[in-house]
Amino acid sequence: MAAGHFGTDGIRGVANEELTAELALALGRATARVLPAPSFVVGRDTRRSGPLLQAAFSAGLATEGADVIDLGVLPTPGVAAVAERRQMPGAMISASHNPFGDNGIKLFSFLGTKLPVEVEADVERELESILADPDRPPRRPTGHGVGTISTDPDAALLYQGLLVAALDGRTLEGLHIVVDCANGAASEVAPWVLSELGARVVALHDSPNGANINDACGSTDPTTLARAVIEHQANLGLALDGDADRVIAVDHTGTIVNGDVLLALFALDLDSRGRLAGNTVVVTVMTNLGFRLAMEAQGIAVRETDVGDRHVLAALDADGLSLGGEQSGHIIFRAQSTTGDGILTGITLADLVQRSGRPLADLSDGLVEPVPQVLVNVPIPQPERLAGCEEVWDAVRKAEAELGHEGRVLLRPSGTEPLVRVMVEARQEAQANAVAAQLAGVVEAALGRV
């Protein structure tokens, strides 16, 4: 788990070891104190540890007098959507694309957005105070002051209805789509929505058992999906992750279409219809240089943020922009969503293919010519030490001088795992590999390996 509990996307760690029931209970109490709302909504993905941590977190909220509405298994963007519609803060118990043994807790405001950094810092401070002294004031409520915990069987229906309505009455009739649900939170919702919109659907990895979420499937491993698209002669495939806030696509030839290409497709489509606000798309520092060059060629501006859809959303709202996303497939259509939504992105892509009358392979061909990009994850016990390690940054400066203007180096501590991520882009893949390996060695030597 990242130092200071909160990372790029909430709190995340090995369930029942780093992210314990005791920590979840304390976090619930801290959240209720910092966000003094009468009611909260809480959902989860399909991990074995989900019910345990959801119960503990909800108990923490109720301990402080807040009522809790248990949404059950629902995608992260579904929880965000219910929070916004019900005007209640919320939480999602999920570790997104991580292995099933991990879990996490993401917090949402009553606007359905991730908490601002400053508010999250307030929750962190209150959490540390509670962990240090669980019985310190204020006194816990008793009697009628204790919060209740109830369920909401209509939550999934609300979210599904929003997804279906996103196409403004258009349908996906005539499209054959394979969807890989990653044995996660979208295992029921995604196939239902695609079918309701008229597509012929084949669902893969839609039988979660608590331990098979993201296991050789979903957006982190779309190889099975690629084979299935060819086998079923489908128009396209969609690979979600465990909590369905991201998606990777596959065209009819089995070729993977990543988030950079999807974002470019959406930017051009919105621009052609006069719907790309500010003629600008928001990306993160991890977005490939090839994407920037492609947008420049089309006269579309690119704004860059730190990694994380929270930062993308903040940039969108700051300038009234409409589209942003990450290479991983987190894409935000601001007019329709408050967070990355893999299902929404998938049906929007299918709608684009339908309206164009052209296959995805044709639409994406040559659109983004990626500069070779190498990403090396270096296991480091305390990745936050990277910031002050001059030995590493001296090596980075030398590497940047070697690459010149046709390359790029990015080092950052992971916000969700004990890793330092080393990313290198260069015109030649061999050069990118060599520089990345050299920098990874420097990081490991300077900061120590897990």
CSV table of C-alpha atoms in Angstrom, one decimal:
chain,number,residue,atom,x,y,z
A,1,MET,CA,0.0,0.0,0.0
A,2,ALA,CA,1.2,3.5,-0.8
A,3,ALA,CA,2.6,5.5,2.1
A,4,GLY,CA,0.0,7.7,3.7
A,5,HIS,CA,-2.8,5.2,2.8
A,6,PHE,CA,-4.2,7.1,-0.1
A,7,GLY,CA,-2.6,6.6,-3.6
A,8,THR,CA,-3.5,7.6,-7.1
A,9,ASP,CA,-7.0,6.1,-6.8
A,10,GLY,CA,-8.1,5.8,-3.2
A,11,ILE,CA,-6.6,3.2,-0.8
A,12,ARG,CA,-5.4,-0.1,-2.1
A,13,GLY,CA,-3.5,-3.1,-0.8
A,14,VAL,CA,-3.5,-6.8,-0.1
A,15,ALA,CA,-6.9,-7.5,1.5
A,16,ASN,CA,-6.9,-8.5,5.1
A,17,GLU,CA,-3.1,-7.8,5.4
A,18,GLU,CA,-2.6,-4.2,4.3
A,19,LEU,CA,-6.2,-3.2,3.8
A,20,THR,CA,-7.8,-4.8,6.9
A,21,ALA,CA,-11.3,-4.7,8.3
A,22,GLU,CA,-10.0,-2.5,11.1
A,23,LEU,CA,-8.6,0.0,8.6
A,24,ALA,CA,-11.8,0.0,6.6
A,25,LEU,CA,-13.9,0.6,9.7
A,26,ALA,CA,-11.6,3.5,10.7
A,27,LEU,CA,-11.8,4.9,7.2
A,28,GLY,CA,-15.6,4.7,7.3
A,29,ARG,CA,-15.6,6.7,10.5
A,30,ALA,CA,-13.1,9.3,9.1
A,31,THR,CA,-15.1,9.7,5.9
A,32,ALA,CA,-18.4,10.3,7.8
A,33,ARG,CA,-16.7,13.0,9.9
A,34,VAL,CA,-15.1,14.8,7.0
A,35,LEU,CA,-18.1,14.4,4.7
A,36,PRO,CA,-20.9,15.0,7.2
A,37,ALA,CA,-23.8,13.7,5.0
A,38,PRO,CA,-26.8,12.0,6.4
A,39,SER,CA,-26.5,9.1,3.9
A,40,PHE,CA,-23.8,7.3,1.8
A,41,VAL,CA,-24.0,4.8,-1.1
A,42,VAL,CA,-21.4,2.0,-1.1
A,43,GLY,CA,-20.8,-0.6,-3.8
A,44,ARG,CA,-18.2,-3.3,-4.6
A,45,ASP,CA,-16.8,-5.5,-7.3
A,46,THR,CA,-16.7,-9.3,-7.2
A,47,ARG,CA,-13.6,-10.0,-5.1
A,48,ARG,CA,-13.8,-12.5,-2.3
A,49,SER,CA,-12.8,-9.8,0.2
A,50,GLY,CA,-15.4,-7.4,-1.0
A,51,PRO,CA,-18.3,-8.2,1.4
A,52,LEU,CA,-15.9,-8.2,4.3
A,53,LEU,CA,-14.5,-4.7,3.6
A,54,GLN,CA,-17.8,-3.3,2.5
A,55,ALA,CA,-19.4,-4.4,5.8
A,56,ALA,CA,-16.5,-2.9,7.8
A,57,PHE,CA,-16.5,0.4,5.9
A,58,SER,CA,-20.3,0.7,6.1
A,59,ALA,CA,-20.1,-0.1,9.8
A,60,GLY,CA,-17.7,2.8,10.2
A,61,LEU,CA,-20.1,5.2,8.5
A,62,ALA,CA,-23.0,3.9,10.7
A,63,THR,CA,-20.9,4.2,13.8
A,64,GLU,CA,-20.6,7.9,13.2
A,65,GLY,CA,-24.4,8.2,12.6
A,66,ALA,CA,-24.6,8.1,8.8
A,67,ASP,CA,-27.1,5.9,7.0
A,68,VAL,CA,-25.7,3.5,4.4
A,69,ILE,CA,-27.3,2.3,1.2
A,70,ASP,CA,-25.6,-0.9,0.1
A,71,LEU,CA,-25.6,-1.0,-3.7
A,72,GLY,CA,-24.1,-4.5,-3.8
A,73,VAL,CA,-22.0,-5.5,-6.9
A,74,LEU,CA,-21.9,-2.5,-9.3
A,75,PRO,CA,-19.3,-1.0,-11.6
A,76,THR,CA,-17.4,1.9,-10.2
A,77,PRO,CA,-19.0,4.4,-12.7
A,78,GLY,CA,-22.4,3.0,-11.6
A,79,VAL,CA,-21.6,3.9,-8.0
A,80,ALA,CA,-20.5,7.3,-9.1
A,81,ALA,CA,-23.7,7.8,-11.1
A,82,VAL,CA,-25.9,6.7,-8.2
A,83,ALA,CA,-24.0,9.1,-5.9
A,84,GLU,CA,-24.6,12.0,-8.3
A,85,ARG,CA,-28.3,11.2,-8.9
A,86,ARG,CA,-29.1,10.6,-5.3
A,87,GLN,CA,-26.9,13.6,-4.2
A,88,MET,CA,-25.0,11.4,-1.6
A,89,PRO,CA,-21.3,10.8,-1.1
A,90,GLY,CA,-20.3,7.3,-2.0
A,91,ALA,CA,-17.6,4.6,-1.9
A,92,MET,CA,-16.5,1.8,-4.1
A,93,ILE,CA,-14.8,-1.3,-2.7
A,94,SER,CA,-12.5,-2.4,-5.5
A,95,ALA,CA,-8.9,-2.7,-6.6
A,96,SER,CA,-9.8,-2.1,-10.2
A,97,HIS,CA,-7.5,-4.1,-12.5
A,98,ASN,CA,-5.3,-5.6,-9.7
A,99,PRO,CA,-5.2,-9.3,-8.9
A,100,PHE,CA,-8.1,-10.7,-6.8
A,101,GLY,CA,-6.1,-10.8,-3.6
A,102,ASP,CA,-5.9,-7.0,-3.5
A,103,ASN,CA,-8.7,-4.7,-2.7
A,104,GLY,CA,-9.3,-1.0,-2.4
A,105,ILE,CA,-11.6,1.8,-1.3
A,106,LYS,CA,-12.4,4.7,-3.6
A,107,LEU,CA,-14.4,7.7,-2.3
A,108,PHE,CA,-16.8,9.9,-4.2
A,109,SER,CA,-18.4,13.2,-3.5
A,110,PHE,CA,-22.1,13.9,-3.7
A,111,LEU,CA,-21.4,15.1,-7.3
A,112,GLY,CA,-20.2,11.6,-8.2
A,113,THR,CA,-16.6,12.8,-8.6
A,114,LYS,CA,-13.5,11.5,-6.9
A,115,LEU,CA,-12.7,13.6,-3.9
A,116,PRO,CA,-10.5,16.6,-4.4
A,117,VAL,CA,-6.9,16.1,-3.2
A,118,GLU,CA,-7.4,18.6,-0.3
A,119,VAL,CA,-10.5,16.8,0.9
A,120,GLU,CA,-8.8,13.4,0.6
A,121,ALA,CA,-6.0,14.8,2.7
A,122,ASP,CA,-8.5,15.8,5.4
A,123,VAL,CA,-9.9,12.3,5.4
A,124,GLU,CA,-6.3,11.0,5.7
A,125,ARG,CA,-5.6,13.2,8.8
A,126,GLU,CA,-8.9,12.1,10.4
A,127,LEU,CA,-8.1,8.5,9.7
A,128,GLU,CA,-4.7,8.7,11.3
A,129,SER,CA,-6.2,10.4,14.3
A,130,ILE,CA,-8.8,7.6,14.7
A,131,LEU,CA,-6.2,4.8,14.3
A,132,ALA,CA,-4.1,6.5,17.0
A,133,ASP,CA,-7.0,6.8,19.4
A,134,PRO,CA,-10.3,5.1,18.4
A,135,ASP,CA,-12.1,6.5,21.4
A,136,ARG,CA,-11.2,10.1,21.2
A,137,PRO,CA,-14.0,12.7,20.9
A,138,PRO,CA,-16.5,13.3,19.4
A,139,ARG,CA,-18.5,10.7,21.3
A,140,ARG,CA,-20.2,8.0,19.2
A,141,PRO,CA,-23.9,8.3,18.8
A,142,THR,CA,-26.3,5.8,20.5
A,143,GLY,CA,-29.9,4.9,20.2
A,144,HIS,CA,-31.6,6.6,17.3
A,145,GLY,CA,-28.3,8.3,16.5
A,146,VAL,CA,-26.8,5.1,15.1
A,147,GLY,CA,-26.8,4.9,11.4
A,148,THR,CA,-28.8,2.3,9.5
A,149,ILE,CA,-27.6,0.0,6.6
A,150,SER,CA,-30.1,-0.9,3.9
A,151,THR,CA,-30.1,-2.1,0.3
A,152,ASP,CA,-31.2,-0.5,-3.0
A,153,PRO,CA,-32.3,-3.0,-5.6
A,154,ASP,CA,-33.0,-0.2,-8.1
A,155,ALA,CA,-29.4,1.0,-8.2
A,156,ALA,CA,-28.3,-1.2,-11.1
A,157,LEU,CA,-31.5,-0.3,-13.0
A,158,LEU,CA,-30.8,3.4,-12.6
A,159,TYR,CA,-27.2,2.9,-14.0
A,160,GLN,CA,-28.3,0.7,-16.8
A,161,GLY,CA,-31.0,3.2,-17.8
A,162,LEU,CA,-28.4,6.0,-18.0
A,163,LEU,CA,-26.2,3.9,-20.3
A,164,VAL,CA,-29.0,3.0,-22.7
A,165,ALA,CA,-30.1,6.7,-22.8
A,166,ALA,CA,-26.5,7.8,-23.7
A,167,LEU,CA,-27.1,7.0,-27.4
A,168,ASP,CA,-30.0,9.5,-27.6
A,169,GLY,CA,-32.4,6.9,-29.1
A,170,ARG,CA,-29.9,5.3,-31.5
A,171,THR,CA,-29.4,1.6,-31.4
A,172,LEU,CA,-26.6,-0.9,-32.1
A,173,GLU,CA,-28.8,-3.1,-34.3
A,174,GLY,CA,-26.8,-5.2,-36.7
A,175,LEU,CA,-23.6,-5.1,-34.7
A,176,HIS,CA,-22.1,-8.3,-33.3
A,177,ILE,CA,-20.0,-7.6,-30.2
A,178,VAL,CA,-17.9,-9.8,-27.9
A,179,VAL,CA,-17.6,-8.4,-24.4
A,180,ASP,CA,-15.0,-9.6,-21.9
A,181,CYS,CA,-16.4,-8.8,-18.4
A,182,ALA,CA,-13.2,-9.7,-16.5
A,183,ASN,CA,-15.3,-11.8,-14.1
A,184,GLY,CA,-15.9,-8.4,-12.5
A,185,ALA,CA,-18.5,-5.9,-11.5
A,186,ALA,CA,-19.9,-5.6,-15.1
A,187,SER,CA,-20.6,-9.3,-15.6
A,188,GLU,CA,-24.3,-8.7,-15.6
A,189,VAL,CA,-24.6,-5.1,-16.6
A,190,ALA,CA,-22.5,-4.9,-19.7
A,191,PRO,CA,-24.0,-7.8,-21.7
A,192,TRP,CA,-27.5,-6.6,-20.7
A,193,VAL,CA,-26.9,-3.0,-21.8
A,194,LEU,CA,-25.4,-4.0,-25.2
A,195,SER,CA,-28.3,-6.4,-25.8
A,196,GLU,CA,-30.8,-3.8,-24.8
A,197,LEU,CA,-29.3,-1.5,-27.4
A,198,GLY,CA,-29.9,-4.1,-30.0
A,199,ALA,CA,-26.4,-5.6,-30.5
A,200,ARG,CA,-25.9,-9.4,-30.8
A,201,VAL,CA,-23.7,-10.2,-27.8
A,202,VAL,CA,-21.3,-12.9,-26.8
A,203,ALA,CA,-20.2,-12.5,-23.2
A,204,LEU,CA,-16.8,-13.9,-22.0
A,205,HIS,CA,-15.6,-14.2,-18.4
A,206,ASP,CA,-18.9,-13.3,-16.9
A,207,SER,CA,-19.0,-15.9,-14.2
A,208,PRO,CA,-17.2,-14.4,-11.1
A,209,ASN,CA,-16.4,-16.7,-8.2
A,210,GLY,CA,-14.6,-14.2,-6.0
A,211,ALA,CA,-11.1,-15.3,-7.1
A,212,ASN,CA,-11.1,-15.1,-10.9
A,213,ILE,CA,-11.5,-11.3,-11.4
A,214,ASN,CA,-8.9,-10.0,-13.9
A,215,ASP,CA,-7.4,-13.6,-14.1
A,216,ALA,CA,-6.0,-13.9,-17.6
A,217,CYS,CA,-8.9,-11.8,-18.9
A,218,GLY,CA,-10.3,-8.3,-19.2
A,219,SER,CA,-8.5,-5.2,-20.3
A,220,THR,CA,-5.1,-6.3,-18.8
A,221,ASP,CA,-5.2,-9.5,-20.9
A,222,PRO,CA,-7.4,-9.3,-24.0
A,223,THR,CA,-5.8,-12.2,-25.8
A,224,THR,CA,-8.8,-14.5,-25.3
A,225,LEU,CA,-11.1,-11.8,-26.5
A,226,ALA,CA,-9.1,-11.3,-29.7
A,227,ARG,CA,-9.4,-15.0,-30.5
A,228,ALA,CA,-13.1,-14.9,-29.7
A,229,VAL,CA,-13.8,-11.9,-32.0
A,230,ILE,CA,-12.2,-13.8,-34.9
A,231,GLU,CA,-13.9,-17.1,-34.0
A,232,HIS,CA,-17.4,-15.5,-33.8
A,233,GLN,CA,-16.7,-13.2,-36.8
A,234,ALA,CA,-17.8,-10.3,-34.6
A,235,ASN,CA,-17.6,-6.6,-35.6
A,236,LEU,CA,-15.6,-5.7,-32.5
A,237,GLY,CA,-14.7,-6.8,-29.0
A,238,LEU,CA,-14.7,-4.9,-25.7
A,239,ALA,CA,-12.4,-5.8,-22.7
A,240,LEU,CA,-13.4,-4.3,-19.4
A,241,ASP,CA,-11.5,-4.4,-16.2
A,242,GLY,CA,-12.6,-5.7,-12.8
A,243,ASP,CA,-14.6,-2.6,-11.8
A,244,ALA,CA,-15.5,-1.5,-15.4
A,245,ASP,CA,-14.1,2.0,-15.3
A,246,ARG,CA,-11.8,1.3,-18.3
A,247,VAL,CA,-12.0,-0.6,-21.6
A,248,ILE,CA,-9.7,-1.8,-24.4
A,249,ALA,CA,-11.2,-2.7,-27.8
A,250,VAL,CA,-10.4,-5.3,-30.4
A,251,ASP,CA,-11.2,-4.9,-34.1
A,252,HIS,CA,-12.7,-7.6,-36.3
A,253,THR,CA,-9.2,-8.8,-37.3
A,254,GLY,CA,-8.3,-9.5,-33.6
A,255,THR,CA,-6.0,-6.4,-33.4
A,256,ILE,CA,-6.0,-4.6,-30.0
A,257,VAL,CA,-7.0,-0.9,-30.0
A,258,ASN,CA,-5.7,0.8,-26.9
A,259,GLY,CA,-6.9,3.9,-25.1
A,260,ASP,CA,-4.8,6.3,-27.1
A,261,VAL,CA,-6.3,5.2,-30.3
A,262,LEU,CA,-9.8,5.2,-28.8
A,263,LEU,CA,-9.4,8.7,-27.5
A,264,ALA,CA,-8.2,9.9,-30.9
A,265,LEU,CA,-11.2,8.3,-32.6
A,266,PHE,CA,-13.6,10.0,-30.1
A,267,ALA,CA,-11.8,13.4,-30.5
A,268,LEU,CA,-12.1,13.4,-34.2
A,269,ASP,CA,-15.7,12.2,-34.1
A,270,LEU,CA,-16.7,14.9,-31.6
A,271,ASP,CA,-14.7,17.5,-33.5
A,272,SER,CA,-16.5,16.6,-36.8
A,273,ARG,CA,-19.9,17.1,-35.1
A,274,GLY,CA,-18.9,20.4,-33.4
A,275,ARG,CA,-19.0,18.7,-29.9
A,276,LEU,CA,-15.3,18.8,-28.9
A,277,ALA,CA,-15.4,21.7,-26.4
A,278,GLY,CA,-12.4,24.0,-26.7
A,279,ASN,CA,-11.1,22.0,-29.6
A,280,THR,CA,-9.0,20.2,-26.9
A,281,VAL,CA,-8.6,16.8,-25.5
A,282,VAL,CA,-7.1,16.1,-22.0
A,283,VAL,CA,-4.5,13.3,-21.6
A,284,THR,CA,-2.0,12.2,-18.9
A,285,VAL,CA,1.7,12.1,-19.0
A,286,MET,CA,1.6,8.4,-19.9
A,287,THR,CA,-0.1,9.2,-23.3
A,288,ASN,CA,2.1,8.2,-26.2
A,289,LEU,CA,3.9,10.9,-28.1
A,290,GLY,CA,2.3,9.5,-31.3
A,291,PHE,CA,-1.1,10.6,-30.0
A,292,ARG,CA,0.1,14.1,-29.5
A,293,LEU,CA,1.5,14.2,-33.1
A,294,ALA,CA,-1.8,12.8,-34.5
A,295,MET,CA,-3.9,15.4,-32.8
A,296,GLU,CA,-1.5,18.2,-33.9
A,297,ALA,CA,-1.9,17.0,-37.5
A,298,GLN,CA,-5.7,17.4,-37.1
A,299,GLY,CA,-5.5,20.8,-35.4
A,300,ILE,CA,-6.7,19.5,-32.1
A,301,ALA,CA,-5.0,20.8,-28.9
A,302,VAL,CA,-3.8,18.5,-26.2
A,303,ARG,CA,-3.7,19.3,-22.5
A,304,GLU,CA,-1.6,17.1,-20.2
A,305,THR,CA,-2.2,16.1,-16.5
A,306,ASP,CA,-0.8,13.8,-13.9
A,307,VAL,CA,-1.8,10.1,-14.0
A,308,GLY,CA,-5.3,9.4,-12.7
A,309,ASP,CA,-8.8,10.1,-14.0
A,310,ARG,CA,-9.4,12.5,-11.1
A,311,HIS,CA,-6.7,14.8,-12.6
A,312,VAL,CA,-8.3,14.4,-16.1
A,313,LEU,CA,-11.7,15.3,-14.7
A,314,ALA,CA,-10.3,18.3,-12.9
A,315,ALA,CA,-8.7,19.6,-16.1
A,316,LEU,CA,-11.9,19.0,-18.0
A,317,ASP,CA,-14.0,21.0,-15.5
A,318,ALA,CA,-11.4,23.8,-15.1
A,319,ASP,CA,-11.7,24.7,-18.8
A,320,GLY,CA,-15.2,23.4,-19.6
A,321,LEU,CA,-13.8,20.7,-21.8
A,322,SER,CA,-15.7,17.6,-23.0
A,323,LEU,CA,-13.2,14.7,-23.5
A,324,GLY,CA,-10.2,13.2,-21.8
A,325,GLY,CA,-8.6,9.9,-20.9
A,326,GLU,CA,-5.7,7.7,-20.4
A,327,GLN,CA,-3.8,5.1,-22.5
A,328,SER,CA,-5.1,2.4,-20.2
A,329,GLY,CA,-8.7,2.9,-21.5
A,330,HIS,CA,-10.0,5.3,-18.8
A,331,ILE,CA,-12.0,7.7,-20.9
A,332,ILE,CA,-14.3,10.5,-19.6
A,333,PHE,CA,-17.1,11.9,-21.7
A,334,ARG,CA,-17.8,14.8,-19.4
A,335,ALA,CA,-21.3,15.6,-20.6
A,336,GLN,CA,-22.4,12.0,-19.7
A,337,SER,CA,-20.2,10.9,-16.8
A,338,THR,CA,-18.2,12.0,-13.8
A,339,THR,CA,-15.6,9.3,-14.0
A,340,GLY,CA,-14.0,6.8,-16.5
A,341,ASP,CA,-16.7,4.4,-17.6
A,342,GLY,CA,-15.7,1.3,-19.6
A,343,ILE,CA,-19.3,0.4,-20.6
A,344,LEU,CA,-20.2,3.9,-21.7
A,345,THR,CA,-16.9,4.1,-23.7
A,346,GLY,CA,-17.7,0.7,-25.3
A,347,ILE,CA,-21.2,1.6,-26.4
A,348,THR,CA,-20.0,5.0,-27.7
A,349,LEU,CA,-17.3,3.2,-29.7
A,350,ALA,CA,-19.9,0.8,-31.1
A,351,ASP,CA,-22.2,3.7,-32.0
A,352,LEU,CA,-19.3,5.5,-33.8
A,353,VAL,CA,-18.7,2.3,-35.8
A,354,GLN,CA,-22.4,2.1,-36.6
A,355,ARG,CA,-22.8,5.7,-37.6
A,356,SER,CA,-19.6,5.6,-39.8
A,357,GLY,CA,-20.5,2.5,-41.7
A,358,ARG,CA,-16.9,1.5,-41.5
A,359,PRO,CA,-15.1,-1.3,-39.5
A,360,LEU,CA,-13.1,-0.3,-36.5
A,361,ALA,CA,-10.0,-1.6,-38.2
A,362,ASP,CA,-10.5,0.9,-41.0
A,363,LEU,CA,-11.2,3.8,-38.7
A,364,SER,CA,-8.2,3.2,-36.5
A,365,ASP,CA,-5.7,2.3,-39.3
A,366,GLY,CA,-2.8,4.7,-39.1
A,367,LEU,CA,-4.6,7.1,-36.9
A,368,VAL,CA,-2.0,7.1,-34.2
A,369,GLU,CA,1.5,6.0,-35.1
A,370,PRO,CA,2.9,5.1,-31.7
A,371,VAL,CA,6.4,6.0,-30.9
A,372,PRO,CA,8.0,2.9,-29.3
A,373,GLN,CA,7.2,3.1,-25.6
A,374,VAL,CA,8.7,0.9,-23.0
A,375,LEU,CA,7.4,0.7,-19.4
A,376,VAL,CA,9.4,-1.1,-16.7
A,377,ASN,CA,7.9,-1.6,-13.2
A,378,VAL,CA,10.6,-1.7,-10.6
A,379,PRO,CA,9.5,-3.2,-7.2
A,380,ILE,CA,10.7,-0.7,-4.6
A,381,PRO,CA,9.8,-0.9,-0.8
A,382,GLN,CA,9.3,2.9,-0.5
A,383,PRO,CA,8.6,4.3,-4.0
A,384,GLU,CA,7.9,7.8,-2.6
A,385,ARG,CA,11.7,8.1,-1.9
A,386,LEU,CA,12.1,8.6,-5.7
A,387,ALA,CA,11.4,12.3,-5.5
A,388,GLY,CA,14.5,13.1,-3.4
A,389,CYS,CA,16.9,10.7,-5.1
A,390,GLU,CA,19.4,12.9,-7.0
A,391,GLU,CA,21.3,9.8,-8.3
A,392,VAL,CA,18.3,8.7,-10.2
A,393,TRP,CA,17.4,12.2,-11.5
A,394,ASP,CA,21.0,12.7,-12.7
A,395,ALA,CA,20.6,9.5,-14.7
A,396,VAL,CA,17.3,10.7,-16.1
A,397,ARG,CA,18.8,14.0,-17.3
A,398,LYS,CA,21.6,12.1,-19.1
A,399,ALA,CA,19.1,9.8,-20.8
A,400,GLU,CA,16.9,12.8,-21.9
A,401,ALA,CA,20.0,14.4,-23.4
A,402,GLU,CA,20.7,11.2,-25.3
A,403,LEU,CA,17.2,10.9,-26.6
A,404,GLY,CA,16.9,14.5,-27.7
A,405,HIS,CA,13.6,15.9,-29.0
A,406,GLU,CA,12.5,12.6,-30.5
A,407,GLY,CA,12.1,10.8,-27.2
A,408,ARG,CA,10.8,11.2,-23.7
A,409,VAL,CA,11.5,9.8,-20.2
A,410,LEU,CA,9.0,9.6,-17.3
A,411,LEU,CA,9.7,8.2,-13.8
A,412,ARG,CA,7.0,8.1,-11.2
A,413,PRO,CA,6.1,6.2,-8.1
A,414,SER,CA,3.0,4.1,-8.4
A,415,GLY,CA,0.1,5.4,-6.5
A,416,THR,CA,-1.4,1.9,-6.0
A,417,GLU,CA,1.5,-0.5,-5.7
A,418,PRO,CA,5.1,-0.6,-4.2
A,419,LEU,CA,6.6,0.2,-7.6
A,420,VAL,CA,8.5,2.8,-9.5
A,421,ARG,CA,7.3,3.0,-13.1
A,422,VAL,CA,10.0,3.8,-15.7
A,423,MET,CA,8.7,4.9,-19.1
A,424,VAL,CA,10.9,5.6,-22.1
A,425,GLU,CA,9.8,6.7,-25.6
A,426,ALA,CA,12.3,6.7,-28.5
A,427,ARG,CA,12.1,6.6,-32.3
A,428,GLN,CA,13.9,3.2,-32.2
A,429,GLU,CA,12.5,0.4,-29.9
A,430,ALA,CA,16.0,-1.0,-29.2
A,431,GLN,CA,17.0,2.4,-27.9
A,432,ALA,CA,13.9,2.7,-25.7
A,433,ASN,CA,14.5,-0.7,-24.3
A,434,ALA,CA,18.2,0.0,-23.6
A,435,VAL,CA,17.5,3.3,-21.8
A,436,ALA,CA,14.6,1.9,-19.8
A,437,ALA,CA,16.7,-1.1,-18.6
A,438,GLN,CA,19.5,1.2,-17.7
A,439,LEU,CA,17.3,3.6,-15.7
A,440,ALA,CA,15.5,0.6,-14.0
A,441,GLY,CA,18.9,-0.6,-12.9
A,442,VAL,CA,19.8,2.8,-11.4
A,443,VAL,CA,16.4,3.0,-9.6
A,444,GLU,CA,16.9,-0.5,-8.1
A,445,ALA,CA,20.5,0.2,-7.0
A,446,ALA,CA,19.6,3.5,-5.5
A,447,LEU,CA,16.3,2.7,-3.8
A,448,GLY,CA,16.5,-1.1,-3.1
A,449,ARG,CA,14.3,-3.8,-4.5
A,450,VAL,CA,11.3,-5.5,-2.8
